[in-house]
Coordinates of C-alpha atoms and ligand atoms in Angstrom, one line a residue:
M24 CA 48.2 30.5 32.6
V25 CA 52.1 29.5 33.1
P26 CA 53.7 27.3 30.5
F27 CA 55.6 24.1 31.4
Q28 CA 53.9 23.9 34.8
V29 CA 52.0 20.7 33.0
W30 CA 53.7 19.0 30.6
I31 CA 51.4 16.7 28.7
G32 CA 53.4 14.6 26.2
V33 CA 56.6 17.0 26.2
A34 CA 58.2 14.6 23.5
A35 CA 56.2 16.8 20.7
L36 CA 55.0 15.2 17.3
F37 CA 53.2 12.8 19.0
P38 CA 48.9 12.3 18.8
L39 CA 47.0 13.9 21.9
L40 CA 43.1 13.0 21.3
F41 CA 41.1 15.7 22.6
P42 CA 37.1 13.9 22.1
C43 CA 34.6 16.9 22.9
S44 CA 34.2 17.0 26.9
L45 CA 31.1 18.3 26.9
A46 CA 28.9 15.8 25.4
V47 CA 29.7 12.8 27.6
S48 CA 30.3 13.0 31.1
E49 CA 29.1 12.8 34.6
V50 CA 31.8 14.6 35.9
S51 CA 34.0 17.0 33.6
C52 CA 36.3 19.6 33.0
A53 CA 33.6 22.3 33.1
D54 CA 33.5 21.6 37.2
V55 CA 37.1 22.7 37.3
V56 CA 37.8 25.3 34.2
P57 CA 34.6 27.1 33.0
M58 CA 33.5 26.2 29.8
K59 CA 32.4 29.0 27.8
W60 CA 31.0 29.5 24.3
R61 CA 32.3 32.1 22.4
R62 CA 29.6 34.7 19.8
D63 CA 32.8 35.2 17.8
V64 CA 34.3 32.6 15.5
I65 CA 36.5 32.7 13.2
S66 CA 38.2 29.8 11.1
I67 CA 41.6 29.0 10.2
A68 CA 40.6 28.5 6.5
D69 CA 39.7 32.0 6.7
F70 CA 42.9 33.4 6.8
G71 CA 44.2 31.2 3.9
A72 CA 45.0 28.1 5.5
V73 CA 45.1 25.1 3.8
G74 CA 44.6 21.5 5.2
D75 CA 46.4 19.0 2.8
G76 CA 49.1 18.0 5.3
K77 CA 51.4 19.6 3.2
T78 CA 50.9 23.1 3.2
L79 CA 52.7 24.9 6.1
N80 CA 50.4 26.9 7.8
T81 CA 52.4 28.9 10.8
W82 CA 51.7 32.0 9.0
P83 CA 47.9 31.4 9.2
F84 CA 48.0 30.6 12.7
K85 CA 49.7 33.5 13.8
K86 CA 47.6 35.8 12.0
A87 CA 44.1 34.1 13.2
I88 CA 45.7 34.7 16.7
Y89 CA 47.3 38.4 16.2
R90 CA 43.5 38.6 15.2
I91 CA 41.7 37.7 18.2
Q92 CA 44.3 39.2 20.2
H93 CA 44.0 42.6 18.6
M94 CA 40.5 42.8 17.5
R95 CA 39.3 42.0 21.0
K96 CA 35.8 40.8 21.1
R97 CA 33.4 40.8 23.9
G98 CA 33.5 37.0 25.1
G99 CA 36.7 36.4 23.2
T100 CA 37.1 34.4 19.7
M101 CA 36.7 30.4 18.9
L102 CA 39.4 29.9 16.5
Y103 CA 37.8 26.4 14.5
I104 CA 40.1 24.1 12.9
P105 CA 37.9 22.3 10.2
P106 CA 38.4 18.5 9.1
G107 CA 42.0 18.1 7.6
V108 CA 45.7 18.0 8.7
W109 CA 46.8 21.3 9.3
L110 CA 50.4 21.2 9.1
T111 CA 52.3 24.2 11.3
G112 CA 55.2 25.4 12.9
S113 CA 54.8 26.4 16.6
F114 CA 52.5 29.3 17.7
S115 CA 51.4 30.9 20.8
L116 CA 48.0 31.0 22.1
T117 CA 46.4 34.3 23.3
S118 CA 43.9 35.2 26.1
H119 CA 39.9 35.0 25.7
M120 CA 40.1 32.2 22.9
T121 CA 39.0 28.9 22.1
L122 CA 40.6 26.1 19.9
F123 CA 38.0 24.5 18.5
L124 CA 39.0 21.4 16.5
G125 CA 36.4 19.9 14.3
R126 CA 35.7 15.8 14.1
G127 CA 38.8 15.0 12.0
A128 CA 40.6 18.1 12.6
I129 CA 44.4 17.3 13.1
I130 CA 46.9 20.1 13.8
K131 CA 50.4 18.9 13.1
A132 CA 53.7 20.0 13.7
T133 CA 56.4 20.3 11.3
Q134 CA 58.8 17.8 11.7
D135 CA 61.5 20.2 10.5
T136 CA 62.9 22.3 13.1
T137 CA 65.5 24.3 11.1
N138 CA 63.0 27.2 11.5
W139 CA 61.5 26.1 14.7
P140 CA 62.1 29.2 17.3
L141 CA 64.1 29.4 20.3
V142 CA 62.8 31.0 23.6
D143 CA 64.4 32.3 26.5
P144 CA 64.0 29.5 29.4
L145 CA 61.3 29.3 32.0
P146 CA 62.2 31.7 34.9
S147 CA 61.4 28.9 37.3
Y148 CA 64.2 26.9 35.1
G149 CA 66.9 29.2 35.0
R150 CA 67.9 27.3 31.4
G151 CA 66.9 24.9 29.1
R152 CA 66.2 21.5 30.4
E153 CA 68.0 19.2 28.4
L154 CA 70.8 22.2 27.5
P155 CA 72.1 25.2 29.4
G156 CA 70.6 28.4 27.5
K157 CA 67.8 28.4 25.3
R158 CA 65.1 25.8 24.7
Y159 CA 62.9 24.8 21.8
M160 CA 59.1 26.6 22.0
S161 CA 56.3 24.5 22.8
F162 CA 54.5 23.2 19.8
I163 CA 51.4 25.3 20.7
Q164 CA 52.5 27.6 23.7
G165 CA 51.1 29.7 26.1
D166 CA 52.7 32.3 28.4
S167 CA 50.7 34.2 31.1
I168 CA 47.1 33.7 28.8
T169 CA 44.3 33.1 30.7
D170 CA 40.6 32.3 29.2
V171 CA 42.0 29.6 27.4
I172 CA 40.1 26.4 26.1
I173 CA 41.1 23.6 23.7
T174 CA 38.2 20.9 22.8
G175 CA 36.5 19.9 19.9
E176 CA 35.1 17.1 18.6
N177 CA 37.8 14.1 18.9
G178 CA 40.3 16.4 16.9
T179 CA 43.9 15.6 17.0
I180 CA 46.8 17.7 18.2
D181 CA 50.2 16.2 16.9
G182 CA 52.6 17.5 19.7
Q183 CA 51.6 19.9 22.4
D184 CA 52.5 21.2 26.0
S185 CA 50.9 23.5 29.2
S186 CA 49.8 25.0 33.1
S187 CA 48.0 25.5 36.5
N188 CA 44.5 25.0 37.4
V189 CA 44.0 22.7 35.0
C190 CA 41.7 19.7 33.5
I191 CA 42.9 16.9 31.5
E192 CA 40.0 14.5 30.1
D193 CA 39.0 12.1 27.7
A194 CA 42.9 11.9 26.5
H195 CA 44.4 9.1 24.4
I196 CA 48.0 10.2 24.6
S197 CA 51.1 8.4 23.2
T198 CA 54.6 9.7 23.6
G199 CA 57.9 9.4 23.8
D200 CA 58.1 10.9 27.5
D201 CA 55.6 11.2 30.5
L202 CA 51.8 10.8 29.3
V203 CA 51.2 13.7 31.9
A204 CA 53.7 15.3 33.8
I205 CA 53.3 17.9 36.2
K206 CA 55.8 20.7 37.2
S207 CA 56.9 23.6 38.9
G208 CA 60.1 24.4 38.6
W209 CA 63.7 23.4 38.8
D210 CA 65.9 23.6 42.0
E211 CA 66.9 27.4 43.1
Y212 CA 65.0 28.8 39.7
G213 CA 61.9 27.1 40.9
I214 CA 62.2 28.0 44.0
A215 CA 63.3 31.8 43.5
Y216 CA 59.8 31.6 41.1
G217 CA 57.8 30.0 43.6
R218 CA 54.8 29.2 41.5
P219 CA 53.2 26.3 42.4
S220 CA 51.2 23.7 40.3
S221 CA 48.0 23.4 42.1
G222 CA 44.0 22.3 41.3
I223 CA 45.1 19.9 38.5
T224 CA 42.4 17.3 37.8
I225 CA 43.1 14.7 35.5
R226 CA 40.4 12.1 34.1
R227 CA 39.9 9.4 31.6
L228 CA 43.1 9.3 30.4
T229 CA 44.5 6.2 28.3
G230 CA 47.9 5.7 26.8
S231 CA 51.4 4.1 26.8
S232 CA 54.9 5.4 27.1
P233 CA 58.5 4.3 27.7
F234 CA 58.7 6.4 30.8
S235 CA 55.7 7.4 33.4
G236 CA 52.0 7.3 32.7
I237 CA 51.1 10.1 35.6
A238 CA 54.2 11.8 36.7
I239 CA 54.7 14.5 39.4
G240 CA 57.9 16.3 39.3
S241 CA 61.1 15.9 39.6
E242 CA 61.1 19.6 39.2
T243 CA 58.4 20.7 42.0
S244 CA 60.5 23.4 43.7
G245 CA 57.4 25.9 43.1
G246 CA 55.3 23.3 45.1
V247 CA 52.7 21.0 44.0
D248 CA 49.5 20.3 45.7
N249 CA 45.5 19.1 45.2
I250 CA 46.1 16.9 42.4
L251 CA 43.5 14.1 41.5
A252 CA 44.3 12.0 38.6
E253 CA 41.6 9.2 38.3
N254 CA 40.3 6.4 35.2
I255 CA 43.5 6.1 33.9
N256 CA 44.3 3.1 31.7
L257 CA 47.8 2.5 30.8
Y258 CA 49.5 -0.1 29.2
D259 CA 53.2 -0.6 27.8
T260 CA 54.6 1.6 30.2
G261 CA 57.8 2.1 32.2
F262 CA 56.2 3.9 35.5
G263 CA 52.9 3.7 36.0
I264 CA 52.2 6.4 38.8
H265 CA 56.1 8.0 39.2
I266 CA 56.3 10.6 41.9
K267 CA 59.7 12.3 42.2
T268 CA 61.6 14.9 43.3
N269 CA 65.3 15.2 44.9
V270 CA 67.7 17.2 47.3
G271 CA 67.9 20.4 46.3
R272 CA 64.5 21.1 44.7
G273 CA 63.0 22.6 48.0
G274 CA 58.9 23.0 47.4
Y275 CA 56.6 20.4 48.6
I276 CA 54.3 17.4 46.8
R277 CA 51.2 17.3 48.8
N278 CA 47.6 16.5 48.6
V279 CA 47.7 14.0 45.5
T280 CA 45.3 11.2 44.6
V281 CA 45.8 8.6 42.2
M282 CA 42.7 6.7 41.8
N283 CA 41.0 3.4 40.0
V284 CA 43.9 3.2 37.4
N285 CA 44.5 0.0 35.4
M286 CA 47.8 -1.0 33.8
N287 CA 48.8 -3.7 31.7
K288 CA 52.4 -4.8 31.0
V289 CA 54.2 -2.2 33.4
R290 CA 57.7 -2.1 34.3
Q291 CA 57.1 -0.5 37.7
G292 CA 53.7 -0.2 39.1
I293 CA 54.2 2.8 41.5
R294 CA 57.4 4.5 42.4
I295 CA 57.7 7.7 44.8
A296 CA 61.3 8.6 45.2
G297 CA 63.5 11.3 46.3
D298 CA 66.5 11.2 44.6
V299 CA 65.4 11.6 41.0
G300 CA 66.6 14.2 38.6
D301 CA 69.6 16.7 38.0
H302 CA 70.3 19.9 39.0
P303 CA 70.7 22.8 36.5
D304 CA 73.8 23.9 37.8
E305 CA 76.1 23.7 41.0
Y306 CA 74.3 26.8 42.8
F307 CA 71.6 24.5 44.0
N308 CA 71.2 24.4 47.3
R309 CA 71.7 21.1 49.6
Y310 CA 69.6 22.0 52.2
A311 CA 66.3 22.9 50.3
V312 CA 65.3 19.3 51.1
P313 CA 61.2 18.6 49.5
T314 CA 58.3 17.2 51.3
V315 CA 56.2 14.4 50.3
D316 CA 52.9 14.1 52.5
G317 CA 49.4 13.3 51.8
V318 CA 49.5 10.9 48.7
T319 CA 46.9 8.7 48.3
I320 CA 46.9 5.9 45.8
K321 CA 44.0 3.9 45.6
N322 CA 41.7 1.3 43.2
V323 CA 44.6 -0.2 41.1
W324 CA 44.7 -2.9 39.4
G325 CA 48.2 -4.1 37.5
L326 CA 48.9 -7.5 34.9
D327 CA 51.9 -8.5 33.7
I328 CA 54.2 -5.9 36.4
Q329 CA 57.7 -6.7 36.5
Q330 CA 58.1 -4.9 39.7
A331 CA 55.0 -3.9 41.7
G332 CA 56.5 -0.7 43.4
S333 CA 59.0 1.0 45.5
I334 CA 58.4 4.1 48.2
Q335 CA 62.1 5.5 48.5
G336 CA 62.0 9.0 51.0
I337 CA 64.9 11.5 52.0
R338 CA 66.6 10.1 55.4
S339 CA 66.1 14.1 56.8
S340 CA 62.8 14.8 55.5
P341 CA 60.8 11.6 54.7
F342 CA 57.7 11.1 53.2
T343 CA 54.8 11.2 55.0
R344 CA 50.7 10.2 54.8
I345 CA 51.2 7.8 51.8
C346 CA 48.2 6.0 51.5
L347 CA 48.0 2.8 49.3
S348 CA 44.8 1.1 49.3
N349 CA 43.1 -1.6 47.1
V350 CA 46.1 -1.8 45.0
K351 CA 46.4 -5.1 43.8
L352 CA 49.8 -5.5 41.1
W353 CA 50.5 -8.8 39.6
G354 CA 53.5 -9.7 38.0
A355 CA 54.9 -11.8 35.2
G356 CA 56.5 -15.0 36.4
A357 CA 60.3 -14.8 37.4
R358 CA 60.7 -11.8 36.7
Y359 CA 58.4 -10.3 39.3
E360 CA 59.7 -8.2 42.8
S361 CA 57.6 -7.2 45.0
W362 CA 57.9 -3.7 47.1
R363 CA 60.5 -1.9 48.0
C364 CA 60.5 1.4 51.1
M365 CA 62.5 3.4 52.7
D366 CA 62.2 6.6 54.7
V367 CA 58.0 6.7 54.5
T368 CA 55.6 6.5 56.9
G369 CA 51.7 6.2 55.9
A370 CA 49.5 3.0 55.3
A371 CA 48.9 0.0 53.0
L372 CA 45.2 -1.5 53.0
G373 CA 44.5 -4.2 51.0
V374 CA 47.7 -4.4 49.1
Q375 CA 48.9 -7.2 47.2
P376 CA 51.4 -8.2 47.3
G377 CA 52.0 -6.9 50.9
P378 CA 54.2 -4.1 50.9
C379 CA 57.0 -3.0 53.1
S380 CA 56.7 -2.9 56.6
E381 CA 57.3 1.1 56.9
L382 CA 53.6 1.1 55.4
A383 CA 51.0 0.2 58.6
N384 CA 48.2 -2.4 57.8
T385 CA 45.7 -1.7 60.0
V386 CA 42.7 0.5 59.7
S387 CA 43.6 2.5 62.4
A388 CA 46.0 5.0 59.9
G389 CA 42.8 7.7 60.0
F390 CA 43.7 9.5 56.9
C391 CA 43.7 6.3 54.7
S392 CA 40.9 4.7 56.0
G393 CA 37.8 5.5 54.0
A394 CA 39.7 5.3 51.1
F395 CA 38.2 2.3 49.6
Ligands
LIG405 C1 38.5 9.7 18.5 O1 39.6 9.3 17.7 C2 40.5 8.2 18.2 C3 41.0 8.0 17.5 O2 41.4 8.6 16.3 C4 39.1 7.5 17.6 O3 39.6 5.9 18.5 C5 37.9 7.2 18.7 O4 36.9 5.9 18.7 C6 37.4 8.8 18.5 N1 36.0 8.8 19.4 C7 35.5 9.1 19.1 C8 34.0 9.6 19.9 O5 34.4 9.3 17.8
LIG406 C1 43.2 18.3 48.1 O1 42.8 18.2 46.6 C2 41.5 18.3 46.4 C3 41.4 18.1 44.8 O2 42.4 17.1 44.3 C4 40.6 19.4 47.0 O3 39.6 19.0 46.4 C5 40.7 19.6 48.3 O4 39.7 20.4 48.8 C6 42.2 19.2 48.5 N1 42.0 19.2 50.0 C7 42.8 20.3 51.0 C8 42.9 19.4 52.3 O5 43.4 21.2 50.8

């Protein structure tokens, strides 16, 4: 796993709920990331943790994970979190473990960041995202780890981040930032690091955010492909679906499908843009122009949308094979604006209000037909 390739509600300290994904679904994460049962089970309570919402349990979490790492059990270990509010500072997961939150279990990030560890920037970022130099460690972090499962019986993680070849499903997220953001490195650092975010499934997600619901980018210098997001419910959100990159990023965004999306009270329904975000420093390569190819957005129903959507490609690298199919975004009164497009080719079938003329509205657009 590569930390930060997928950011789940990056503004920590907000609830991220994981209902038991094995119980429900027709299709589940288990198809994407194999679920495993661990024979070795330990409880955080055995390490002196107290689930009273007041005791700081950073040390018990570290001890428990140290035990998993160093007393390697065949088949890995499950760390069970019983019902209770388990306050803790940040900690790192290790390979071959399951973090299992029992019903009524809440892992809560301490608000006291004075002792929050600062760590080196990700190699794919070159510097801290918000500031030069170091960055705050993620609440629950994993660096080059494999075979890790976070699941449970609808427990809550108050603040979280993560990686590639991932599946996120049955989650309710509410954050001060994007609900789910898929990224893969920042300009020259991301290009040099060269690790794509690939094979990511996001399913049955509900939430609201002042920023974006489903976001890809803008830091996609390692490339992003084979993304499927489906059955998404968004309300009170800035941008419903936001795919963004910038000159200097290099890399690519391709084979992305977002489908079966409901939106309510969203500022802009769909935005795909090639001029978003800043640069880590002045050494980025102005000729590192990203490509965006093969983005399908289908079966979208939105009410109370201020602006339907905009697609703004890059002049020297127009976005190609952009497919909008069965997308209905209804506005709220006078503030409502229709689509805007530039430097893009593709098709739009069954889109209301009718999108820009750049997108063909005939079924002859093979890549977009059958998208219903
Ligand atoms: C899971 O928890 C959320 C919020 O705590 C609640 O709204 C939801 O009904 C719960 N789901 C189940 C299956 O218990
Ligand atoms: C596109 O991505 C999907 C996952 O969303 C994957 O199943 C499919 O094989 C990919 N297609 C290609 C041509 O790589």
